[in-house]
Short mmCIF file of C-alpha atoms in Angstrom, two decimals:
data_model
loop_
_atom_site.label_atom_id
_atom_site.label_comp_id
_atom_site.label_asym_id
_atom_site.label_seq_id
_atom_site.Cartn_x
_atom_site.Cartn_y
_atom_site.Cartn_z
CA MET A 1 31.08 -15.14 -0.30
CA ALA A 2 27.04 -13.82 -0.64
CA LEU A 3 26.43 -10.58 -1.25
CA THR A 4 25.96 -8.41 1.37
CA ARG A 5 22.38 -6.19 1.20
CA GLU A 6 24.18 -2.69 -0.39
CA GLN A 7 25.86 -5.15 -2.99
CA MET A 8 22.45 -6.98 -3.85
CA ALA A 9 21.16 -3.50 -3.87
CA MET A 10 23.53 -1.64 -5.97
CA ARG A 11 23.31 -4.92 -8.19
CA VAL A 12 19.63 -4.13 -8.34
CA ALA A 13 19.73 -0.72 -9.13
CA ARG A 14 21.91 -2.26 -13.12
CA GLU A 15 18.74 -3.56 -14.25
CA LEU A 16 17.69 0.91 -13.25
CA GLU A 17 17.40 2.33 -17.14
CA ASP A 18 16.95 5.99 -17.63
CA GLY A 19 13.34 7.17 -17.53
CA PHE A 20 12.16 4.57 -15.80
CA TYR A 21 8.66 4.34 -13.13
CA VAL A 22 10.16 1.94 -10.13
CA ASN A 23 8.81 1.34 -7.02
CA LEU A 24 10.59 -0.70 -4.51
CA GLY A 25 9.07 -2.22 -1.68
CA ILE A 26 10.53 -2.60 1.44
CA GLY A 27 13.88 -4.01 2.85
CA ILE A 28 16.79 -4.61 0.53
CA PRO A 29 14.53 -2.78 -2.33
CA THR A 30 14.42 0.51 -0.69
CA LEU A 31 18.44 0.57 -0.61
CA VAL A 32 18.30 0.11 -5.17
CA ALA A 33 17.04 3.87 -4.21
CA ASN A 34 20.86 4.81 -2.42
CA TYR A 35 22.84 3.00 -5.71
CA VAL A 36 20.85 4.89 -9.27
CA PRO A 37 23.64 5.16 -11.65
CA ASP A 38 25.54 8.22 -12.59
CA GLY A 39 23.13 10.14 -15.64
CA ILE A 40 20.50 7.94 -15.23
CA ASP A 41 17.41 9.82 -13.82
CA VAL A 42 14.32 7.82 -12.58
CA MET A 43 11.20 8.54 -10.98
CA LEU A 44 10.11 6.35 -7.51
CA GLN A 45 6.63 5.75 -6.83
CA SER A 46 5.18 5.53 -3.94
CA GLU A 47 1.87 3.11 -3.73
CA ASN A 48 0.62 5.58 -0.92
CA GLY A 49 0.18 8.31 -3.63
CA LEU A 50 3.21 9.34 -5.21
CA LEU A 51 5.11 9.60 -8.23
CA GLY A 52 9.06 11.08 -7.81
CA MET A 53 9.69 10.12 -4.14
CA GLY A 54 12.45 12.39 -2.93
CA ARG A 55 14.53 12.19 -0.03
CA PHE A 56 14.74 12.44 4.08
CA PRO A 57 13.63 15.93 5.49
CA THR A 58 15.54 17.39 6.91
CA GLU A 59 14.10 18.05 10.78
CA GLU A 60 12.70 21.51 9.56
CA GLU A 61 11.23 20.17 6.11
CA VAL A 62 9.74 17.50 8.01
CA ASP A 63 5.39 16.88 7.62
CA ALA A 64 2.75 15.10 8.61
CA ASP A 65 1.31 15.72 5.48
CA MET A 66 4.50 13.46 3.38
CA ILE A 67 5.04 9.99 3.75
CA ASN A 68 5.88 7.05 1.42
CA ALA A 69 4.03 3.30 1.51
CA GLY A 70 6.38 3.16 4.54
CA LYS A 71 5.11 5.13 6.34
CA GLN A 72 7.89 7.57 6.70
CA THR A 73 8.73 11.21 6.14
CA VAL A 74 10.10 11.49 2.60
CA THR A 75 9.39 14.60 0.73
CA ALA A 76 9.33 15.24 -2.77
CA ARG A 77 11.21 16.05 -6.18
CA PRO A 78 10.90 18.67 -9.13
CA GLY A 79 8.51 17.23 -11.21
CA ALA A 80 6.57 14.95 -8.39
CA ALA A 81 3.01 13.90 -8.90
CA ILE A 82 0.95 13.28 -5.23
CA PHE A 83 -2.50 11.81 -6.25
CA ASP A 84 -4.90 9.46 -4.22
CA SER A 85 -4.45 5.56 -4.38
CA ALA A 86 -7.32 4.37 -6.47
CA GLU A 87 -5.06 7.16 -8.81
CA SER A 88 -1.70 4.72 -7.59
CA PHE A 89 -3.13 1.69 -8.09
CA GLY A 90 -4.65 2.24 -11.83
CA MET A 91 -1.39 2.94 -12.83
CA ILE A 92 0.51 0.09 -11.16
CA ARG A 93 -2.41 -2.73 -12.10
CA GLY A 94 -2.78 -0.81 -15.37
CA GLY A 95 1.15 -2.09 -15.73
CA HIS A 96 2.61 1.84 -16.32
CA VAL A 97 5.74 0.57 -14.14
CA ASP A 98 8.43 0.59 -15.94
CA LEU A 99 10.19 -1.53 -12.80
CA THR A 100 8.74 -3.03 -9.52
CA VAL A 101 11.28 -4.87 -6.70
CA LEU A 102 9.91 -6.56 -4.00
CA GLY A 103 11.31 -8.87 -1.45
CA ALA A 104 9.45 -12.51 -1.25
CA PHE A 105 9.58 -15.79 1.50
CA GLU A 106 9.10 -18.31 -1.32
CA VAL A 107 9.36 -17.98 -5.68
CA ASP A 108 9.02 -20.93 -7.55
CA GLN A 109 9.65 -22.04 -11.61
CA ASN A 110 7.13 -20.89 -12.45
CA GLY A 111 7.21 -17.62 -11.07
CA ASN A 112 4.52 -17.85 -8.38
CA ILE A 113 5.58 -15.33 -5.66
CA ALA A 114 4.68 -15.83 -1.53
CA SER A 115 5.66 -13.11 0.71
CA TRP A 116 3.29 -11.88 2.75
CA MET A 117 1.86 -14.51 5.31
CA ILE A 118 2.99 -17.64 7.18
CA PRO A 119 0.52 -19.81 8.33
CA GLY A 120 -0.04 -20.13 12.21
CA LYS A 121 2.19 -16.76 12.15
CA LEU A 122 0.00 -13.41 12.96
CA ILE A 123 -1.51 -11.90 9.67
CA LYS A 124 -0.36 -8.16 9.61
CA GLY A 125 -1.95 -8.06 5.72
CA MET A 126 -0.32 -7.52 1.82
CA GLY A 127 -0.89 -4.02 1.40
CA GLY A 128 -0.17 -3.11 -2.15
CA ALA A 129 1.80 -6.23 -2.35
CA MET A 130 -0.73 -8.32 -3.94
CA ASP A 131 -1.53 -5.22 -7.06
CA LEU A 132 2.21 -5.28 -7.07
CA VAL A 133 2.51 -8.27 -8.53
CA ALA A 134 -0.76 -8.40 -10.49
CA GLY A 135 0.51 -5.36 -12.63
CA ALA A 136 3.96 -5.61 -12.81
CA GLU A 137 5.01 -7.04 -16.03
CA ASN A 138 8.98 -6.27 -14.87
CA ILE A 139 9.50 -7.77 -11.46
CA ILE A 140 12.40 -8.55 -9.26
CA CYS A 141 12.53 -10.58 -6.73
CA THR A 142 15.74 -9.22 -4.04
CA MET A 143 15.83 -12.76 -1.34
CA THR A 144 18.03 -15.18 0.44
CA HIS A 145 18.78 -18.58 -1.69
CA ALA A 146 18.12 -20.19 1.66
CA SER A 147 16.82 -19.67 4.83
CA LYS A 148 19.03 -19.52 7.93
CA HIS A 149 18.95 -23.47 8.19
CA GLY A 150 19.74 -23.54 4.86
CA GLU A 151 16.49 -24.51 3.17
CA SER A 152 15.35 -23.06 -0.16
CA LYS A 153 14.10 -20.87 -1.08
CA LEU A 154 13.46 -21.90 -5.48
CA LEU A 155 11.35 -24.21 -4.82
CA GLU A 156 9.19 -26.47 -7.26
CA SER A 157 5.98 -25.23 -6.00
CA CYS A 158 5.37 -22.28 -3.17
CA ASN A 159 4.53 -23.85 -0.26
CA LEU A 160 3.96 -20.71 1.44
CA PRO A 161 -0.29 -19.02 0.35
CA LEU A 162 1.17 -17.26 -2.98
CA THR A 163 0.88 -13.15 -3.48
CA GLY A 164 0.44 -13.68 -6.73
CA ALA A 165 0.72 -16.45 -9.80
CA GLY A 166 2.79 -16.97 -12.30
CA CYS A 167 4.39 -12.96 -12.55
CA ILE A 168 7.29 -13.05 -11.43
CA ASN A 169 9.71 -12.43 -14.15
CA ARG A 170 13.98 -12.65 -12.21
CA VAL A 171 15.33 -13.22 -8.98
CA LEU A 172 18.15 -11.87 -7.14
CA THR A 173 19.37 -13.54 -4.16
CA ASP A 174 22.28 -13.10 -2.35
CA LEU A 175 23.93 -15.61 -4.03
CA ALA A 176 23.08 -15.72 -7.47
CA TYR A 177 21.11 -13.88 -10.27
CA LEU A 178 17.97 -15.83 -11.87
CA GLU A 179 15.45 -15.36 -14.28
CA ILE A 180 12.44 -17.15 -14.62
CA LYS A 181 11.20 -18.96 -17.96
CA ASP A 182 9.65 -21.95 -19.32
CA GLY A 183 9.05 -23.67 -15.88
CA ALA A 184 12.66 -23.25 -14.89
CA PHE A 185 15.47 -20.67 -12.97
CA HIS A 186 18.11 -19.72 -15.32
CA LEU A 187 21.60 -18.63 -13.85
CA LYS A 188 22.31 -15.92 -14.90
CA GLU A 189 25.65 -14.72 -12.20
CA ARG A 190 26.80 -15.72 -9.13
CA ALA A 191 27.98 -14.10 -6.82
CA PRO A 192 31.95 -13.17 -6.32
CA GLY A 193 33.22 -16.60 -4.66
CA VAL A 194 30.03 -18.48 -5.20
CA SER A 195 30.43 -21.79 -6.86
CA VAL A 196 27.72 -23.12 -9.82
CA GLU A 197 27.66 -25.92 -7.61
CA GLU A 198 26.33 -24.39 -4.37
CA ILE A 199 23.55 -22.63 -6.09
CA LYS A 200 22.68 -26.08 -6.69
CA GLU A 201 22.54 -27.45 -4.18
CA LEU A 202 20.32 -24.28 -2.92
CA THR A 203 17.95 -24.65 -5.47
CA ALA A 204 15.04 -26.52 -5.31
CA GLY A 205 13.91 -25.93 -8.18
CA LYS A 206 14.16 -27.49 -11.30
CA LEU A 207 17.80 -24.76 -12.26
CA VAL A 208 19.16 -24.27 -15.86
CA VAL A 209 22.74 -24.03 -15.84
CA PRO A 210 24.55 -22.31 -19.17
CA ASP A 211 28.13 -23.22 -19.02
CA HIS A 212 29.90 -20.34 -18.83
CA VAL A 213 27.92 -18.23 -15.55
CA PRO A 214 29.35 -14.82 -14.97
CA GLU A 215 30.85 -14.11 -11.88
CA MET A 216 29.22 -10.84 -10.13
CA THR A 217 31.36 -7.33 -10.44
CA PHE A 218 31.41 -4.62 -7.39
CA ASP A 219 34.37 -1.85 -7.39
CA MET B 1 -26.95 23.67 7.34
CA ALA B 2 -29.42 24.59 4.71
CA GLY B 3 -29.73 24.38 1.05
CA PHE B 4 -25.54 24.04 -0.22
CA ASP B 5 -24.33 24.91 3.21
CA LYS B 6 -23.20 21.90 4.52
CA ARG B 7 -21.55 23.39 7.67
CA VAL B 8 -21.74 22.04 10.96
CA ASN B 9 -20.64 23.54 13.95
CA SER B 10 -19.71 20.25 16.75
CA TYR B 11 -18.78 17.07 16.10
CA GLU B 12 -21.66 15.85 18.22
CA GLU B 13 -23.66 17.54 14.74
CA ALA B 14 -21.19 16.03 12.47
CA MET B 15 -21.98 12.53 13.59
CA ALA B 16 -25.10 12.59 14.58
CA GLY B 17 -27.45 9.42 13.06
CA ILE B 18 -24.43 7.22 13.45
CA GLU B 19 -25.52 3.78 15.12
CA SER B 20 -24.45 0.54 16.26
CA GLY B 21 -24.60 -1.58 13.25
CA MET B 22 -23.41 0.28 10.92
CA THR B 23 -20.60 0.65 8.26
CA VAL B 24 -17.82 3.26 8.11
CA ALA B 25 -15.95 3.87 5.41
CA ALA B 26 -12.60 6.24 6.73
CA GLY B 27 -10.13 8.44 4.69
CA GLY B 28 -6.35 7.67 5.22
CA PHE B 29 -2.69 5.75 5.55
CA GLY B 30 -1.81 5.24 8.36
CA LEU B 31 -1.85 7.94 10.28
CA CYS B 32 -1.19 10.48 7.72
CA GLY B 33 -5.05 12.10 6.29
CA ILE B 34 -6.89 10.52 9.30
CA PRO B 35 -10.50 11.81 10.46
CA GLU B 36 -8.91 12.23 13.78
CA ASN B 37 -12.17 14.08 15.15
CA LEU B 38 -14.49 12.25 13.88
CA ILE B 39 -13.00 8.82 14.81
CA ALA B 40 -12.72 10.70 18.51
CA GLU B 41 -16.67 11.29 18.55
CA ILE B 42 -17.70 7.62 17.29
CA LYS B 43 -15.57 6.95 20.36
CA ARG B 44 -17.00 9.34 22.35
CA LEU B 45 -20.49 8.22 20.99
CA GLY B 46 -19.80 4.65 22.03
CA VAL B 47 -21.51 2.86 19.16
CA LYS B 48 -20.69 -0.66 18.36
CA ASP B 49 -20.66 -3.55 16.61
CA LEU B 50 -19.23 -1.30 13.68
CA THR B 51 -17.86 -2.44 10.39
CA VAL B 52 -15.02 0.17 8.35
CA ILE B 53 -13.71 0.01 5.89
CA SER B 54 -10.09 1.45 6.16
CA ASN B 55 -6.19 0.37 4.71
CA ASN B 56 -5.22 0.19 8.01
CA CYS B 57 -6.71 0.12 11.87
CA GLY B 58 -4.52 3.57 13.76
CA VAL B 59 -1.97 2.50 16.43
CA ASP B 60 -2.68 1.89 20.02
CA GLY B 61 -4.59 4.96 21.38
CA PHE B 62 -4.52 7.34 18.47
CA GLY B 63 -6.93 6.92 15.12
CA LEU B 64 -8.92 4.09 14.85
CA GLY B 65 -6.75 2.41 17.10
CA LEU B 66 -8.74 4.39 19.98
CA LEU B 67 -12.22 2.31 18.38
CA LEU B 68 -10.74 -1.05 19.59
CA GLU B 69 -10.80 -0.22 23.31
CA ASP B 70 -13.97 -0.48 23.98
CA LYS B 71 -14.82 -3.27 21.34
CA GLN B 72 -16.15 -0.81 19.27
CA ILE B 73 -15.28 -2.34 15.76
CA SER B 74 -16.99 -6.17 14.87
CA ARG B 75 -15.52 -5.92 11.88
CA ILE B 76 -12.68 -4.38 9.21
CA TYR B 77 -12.05 -4.62 5.61
CA ALA B 78 -8.37 -3.69 5.27
CA SER B 79 -4.48 -3.94 3.56
CA TYR B 80 -2.54 -3.72 6.82
CA VAL B 81 -3.18 -4.31 10.39
CA GLY B 82 -1.52 -4.77 13.03
CA GLU B 83 0.30 -1.90 14.15
CA ASN B 84 -1.21 -1.97 17.19
CA ALA B 85 -1.05 -4.73 20.89
CA LEU B 86 -4.99 -4.15 21.48
CA PHE B 87 -5.69 -4.90 17.86
CA GLU B 88 -3.65 -8.23 17.64
CA GLN B 89 -5.29 -8.95 20.85
CA GLN B 90 -8.73 -8.07 19.15
CA MET B 91 -7.86 -10.54 16.02
CA LEU B 92 -6.31 -13.92 17.75
CA ASN B 93 -9.63 -14.00 20.57
CA ASP B 94 -11.66 -13.74 16.96
CA GLU B 95 -13.07 -10.49 18.47
CA ILE B 96 -12.66 -8.87 15.10
CA GLU B 97 -13.54 -10.11 12.31
CA VAL B 98 -10.17 -8.88 9.24
CA ILE B 99 -11.03 -9.56 6.05
CA LEU B 100 -8.06 -9.04 4.39
CA THR B 101 -8.43 -6.77 1.25
CA PRO B 102 -5.86 -5.70 -1.62
CA GLN B 103 -4.68 -2.37 -1.22
CA GLY B 104 -5.20 -1.04 -4.55
CA THR B 105 -8.58 -3.67 -4.65
CA LEU B 106 -9.68 -1.81 -1.28
CA ALA B 107 -9.17 1.30 -3.23
CA GLU B 108 -11.17 0.47 -6.36
CA LYS B 109 -13.88 -1.13 -4.74
CA MET B 110 -14.73 2.24 -2.28
CA ARG B 111 -14.74 3.48 -6.19
CA ALA B 112 -16.58 1.63 -7.22
CA GLY B 113 -19.43 2.18 -4.29
CA GLY B 114 -18.73 5.69 -4.96
CA ALA B 115 -19.39 5.16 -9.13
CA GLY B 116 -22.47 2.50 -9.50
CA ILE B 117 -20.29 -0.03 -10.48
CA PRO B 118 -21.31 -2.80 -9.07
CA ALA B 119 -18.46 -4.90 -9.46
CA PHE B 120 -15.20 -5.65 -10.65
CA TYR B 121 -12.52 -8.22 -12.57
CA THR B 122 -9.51 -7.64 -11.26
CA ALA B 123 -6.02 -10.22 -12.33
CA THR B 124 -4.61 -9.32 -8.49
CA GLY B 125 -5.25 -11.80 -6.07
CA TYR B 126 -5.93 -14.36 -8.43
CA GLY B 127 -4.27 -17.86 -7.29
CA THR B 128 -3.58 -16.54 -3.75
CA PRO B 129 -6.16 -16.82 -0.54
CA ILE B 130 -7.96 -13.74 -1.46
CA GLY B 131 -9.37 -15.60 -4.78
CA GLU B 132 -10.11 -18.61 -3.30
CA GLY B 133 -14.40 -18.68 -3.18
CA LYS B 134 -14.04 -15.84 -5.60
CA GLU B 135 -16.07 -15.92 -9.66
CA VAL B 136 -12.41 -15.72 -12.06
CA ARG B 137 -13.30 -15.13 -15.55
CA GLU B 138 -10.94 -14.80 -18.40
CA PHE B 139 -9.81 -11.86 -19.78
CA ASN B 140 -6.96 -11.76 -23.17
CA GLY B 141 -6.07 -15.35 -21.05
CA ARG B 142 -5.27 -13.76 -17.89
CA PRO B 143 -7.52 -15.26 -14.71
CA HIS B 144 -9.54 -11.87 -13.40
CA ILE B 145 -11.23 -12.16 -10.22
CA LEU B 146 -14.44 -10.97 -8.99
CA GLU B 147 -14.75 -8.32 -6.51
CA GLU B 148 -17.67 -5.87 -5.16
CA ALA B 149 -17.80 -2.75 -4.41
CA PHE B 150 -18.05 -0.96 -1.26
CA HIS B 151 -21.59 1.47 1.09
CA ALA B 152 -20.77 2.64 3.75
CA ASP B 153 -23.93 4.32 5.27
CA PHE B 154 -20.95 7.43 7.28
CA ALA B 155 -17.77 8.38 4.52
CA ILE B 156 -15.48 10.19 7.36
CA ILE B 157 -12.82 12.35 5.79
CA LYS B 158 -10.04 14.26 6.56
CA GLY B 159 -9.38 17.16 3.92
CA TRP B 160 -7.04 20.41 4.00
CA LYS B 161 -8.95 23.15 2.60
CA ALA B 162 -13.28 23.07 1.91
CA ASP B 163 -15.76 25.53 1.53
CA ARG B 164 -19.46 25.41 2.70
CA TYR B 165 -20.49 23.71 -0.48
CA GLY B 166 -18.47 20.86 0.40
CA ASN B 167 -15.20 20.94 -2.00
CA VAL B 168 -12.76 19.21 -1.06
CA VAL B 169 -8.74 19.63 -1.15
CA TYR B 170 -6.18 18.26 0.35
CA ARG B 171 -3.13 18.16 0.81
CA ASP B 172 0.01 16.20 -0.02
CA THR B 173 0.08 11.83 0.52
CA ALA B 174 -2.53 13.14 3.39
CA GLN B 175 -4.87 12.67 0.25
CA ASN B 176 -4.48 9.00 -0.05
CA PHE B 177 -7.70 7.45 0.65
CA ASN B 178 -9.73 9.85 1.22
CA PRO B 179 -11.23 11.19 -2.22
CA LEU B 180 -11.98 7.05 -2.38
CA ALA B 181 -13.96 7.36 0.31
CA ALA B 182 -15.91 10.77 -0.20
CA THR B 183 -17.79 8.59 -3.37
CA CYS B 184 -18.84 5.42 -1.26
CA GLY B 185 -20.53 6.70 1.83
CA ARG B 186 -24.46 7.19 2.31
CA ILE B 187 -23.49 10.61 4.38
CA THR B 188 -20.11 11.36 4.19
CA VAL B 189 -18.67 13.54 7.11
CA VAL B 190 -15.32 16.11 5.71
CA GLU B 191 -13.08 17.97 8.93
CA VAL B 192 -10.87 20.18 7.09
CA GLU B 193 -8.48 22.71 8.66
CA GLU B 194 -9.69 25.30 7.01
CA ILE B 195 -13.18 26.31 5.78
CA VAL B 196 -12.33 28.95 3.05
CA GLU B 197 -15.15 31.23 0.87
CA PRO B 198 -16.35 30.10 -1.58
CA GLY B 199 -14.45 31.64 -4.83
CA GLU B 200 -10.92 30.87 -3.28
CA LEU B 201 -10.74 26.93 -3.71
CA LYS B 202 -9.87 26.33 -7.69
CA PRO B 203 -12.53 25.01 -9.72
CA ASP B 204 -9.97 23.44 -11.46
CA GLN B 205 -8.45 22.03 -8.47
CA ILE B 206 -10.83 20.55 -6.43
CA HIS B 207 -10.13 16.78 -5.59
CA THR B 208 -13.46 16.17 -3.80
CA PRO B 209 -16.48 17.96 -5.68
CA GLY B 210 -19.22 18.72 -3.36
CA ILE B 211 -22.21 16.31 -4.65
CA TYR B 212 -20.33 13.27 -2.42
CA VAL B 213 -20.36 15.77 1.01
CA ASP B 214 -23.19 16.08 3.59
CA ARG B 215 -21.43 17.89 6.19
CA ILE B 216 -18.23 19.87 6.63
CA ILE B 217 -16.56 20.58 9.47
CA GLN B 218 -13.35 22.93 10.83
CA GLY B 219 -11.43 21.42 13.41
CA SER B 220 -7.64 21.12 14.67
CA PHE B 221 -5.62 18.18 14.18
CA GLU B 222 -2.50 16.59 16.28
CA LYS B 223 -1.43 14.98 12.74
CA ARG B 224 1.10 12.04 14.83
CA ILE B 225 3.93 11.13 13.11
CA GLU B 226 4.48 6.82 13.02
CA LYS B 227 7.76 6.64 11.18
CA ARG B 228 10.07 10.28 11.86
CA THR B 229 12.78 9.98 9.42
CA VAL B 230 15.50 12.44 8.54
CA ARG B 231 18.55 12.99 6.86
CA GLU B 232 21.50 15.99 8.09
CA ALA B 233 20.02 18.75 6.89
#
């Protein structure tokens, strides 16, 4: 069975470490905040200038001056800091964020990522994605392994215009957890009940498969 | 306006001197911390062919979206646009030129413009369509692209409180691009919720020092919320 969005978020959350500063993109990455393991404290960075993003506000707490990078109303947790956009991207570009989680349309075996533009469709912009992928050393990309039509999104070389070159080192899809190094995807884990053969079939890029590929477990 | 007293009494006075063809840098992220009354004044004045530097372009009927109604913007530097139908339509009709700029690069181009740095190298955008045609140089084995600073004729800013000297503080995440845009304007106009007496703002808590600010006006704000998300109490 392919992972649900929630299971994908749960799996990514296992990569969190106590004391991590983390930037979560829109979509599945946002859900990761719901699965921070017990006993682990992380600070969420929102690139509009908030380090220490808290919960959504109650109706009474809603404040137009307090939003996240997805433009949702949020709160600041105790210990939060607020700053301007240059400072925010200074900490991103400068490699101070410990983990970045974001979605993508395609990734390839050389760590290239395409996530912002489909030629012929309306282009809304890259927002902070290019800065995030260029600045972070530790990025997990969450995406479905293949399109609805069964076309692989893990490629030899991205077809779509890039968001960043050579910057992705880990990918969590609905079928597998993979690392990217030395010009190949390295299969590390598979979703419960998903066979190595299925993953091979849906991975267009070079795939390195070890003798044993553990199955992910979820409570 | 005399000496260090930068207060003006009307929005007409606040935006005096703006002309068609000028470049305007605006603070704000989405609809958060946007100089809504200064934008409305630009609409009222009807100046056209503006180049706008702003992270976003408002929504239909609010924020910078207002300036689309009479096609006052001919070019925009932004990181994310198209939250508004009118914008999409003008983009598809080639009535507005959009120069998509990575968000961190946009902020840094404003900062650099205000700080006398003509250009800077960044890894952001290398190997992407944004890097095409730009000078590339390797540092520490990694390719970077050269990005040039922004300079604006006017910077329009939304602050929380200011004194008559033009010292400004921002509130929460309404800070965003405001302090940066404030530095890169030839004429920087700040509208705030409250003008306070000199000395009320702690000198070590000032976000934008008055040296960057030319005009201050107190206004009232709608502060529209784009995505209201709440939890159960």
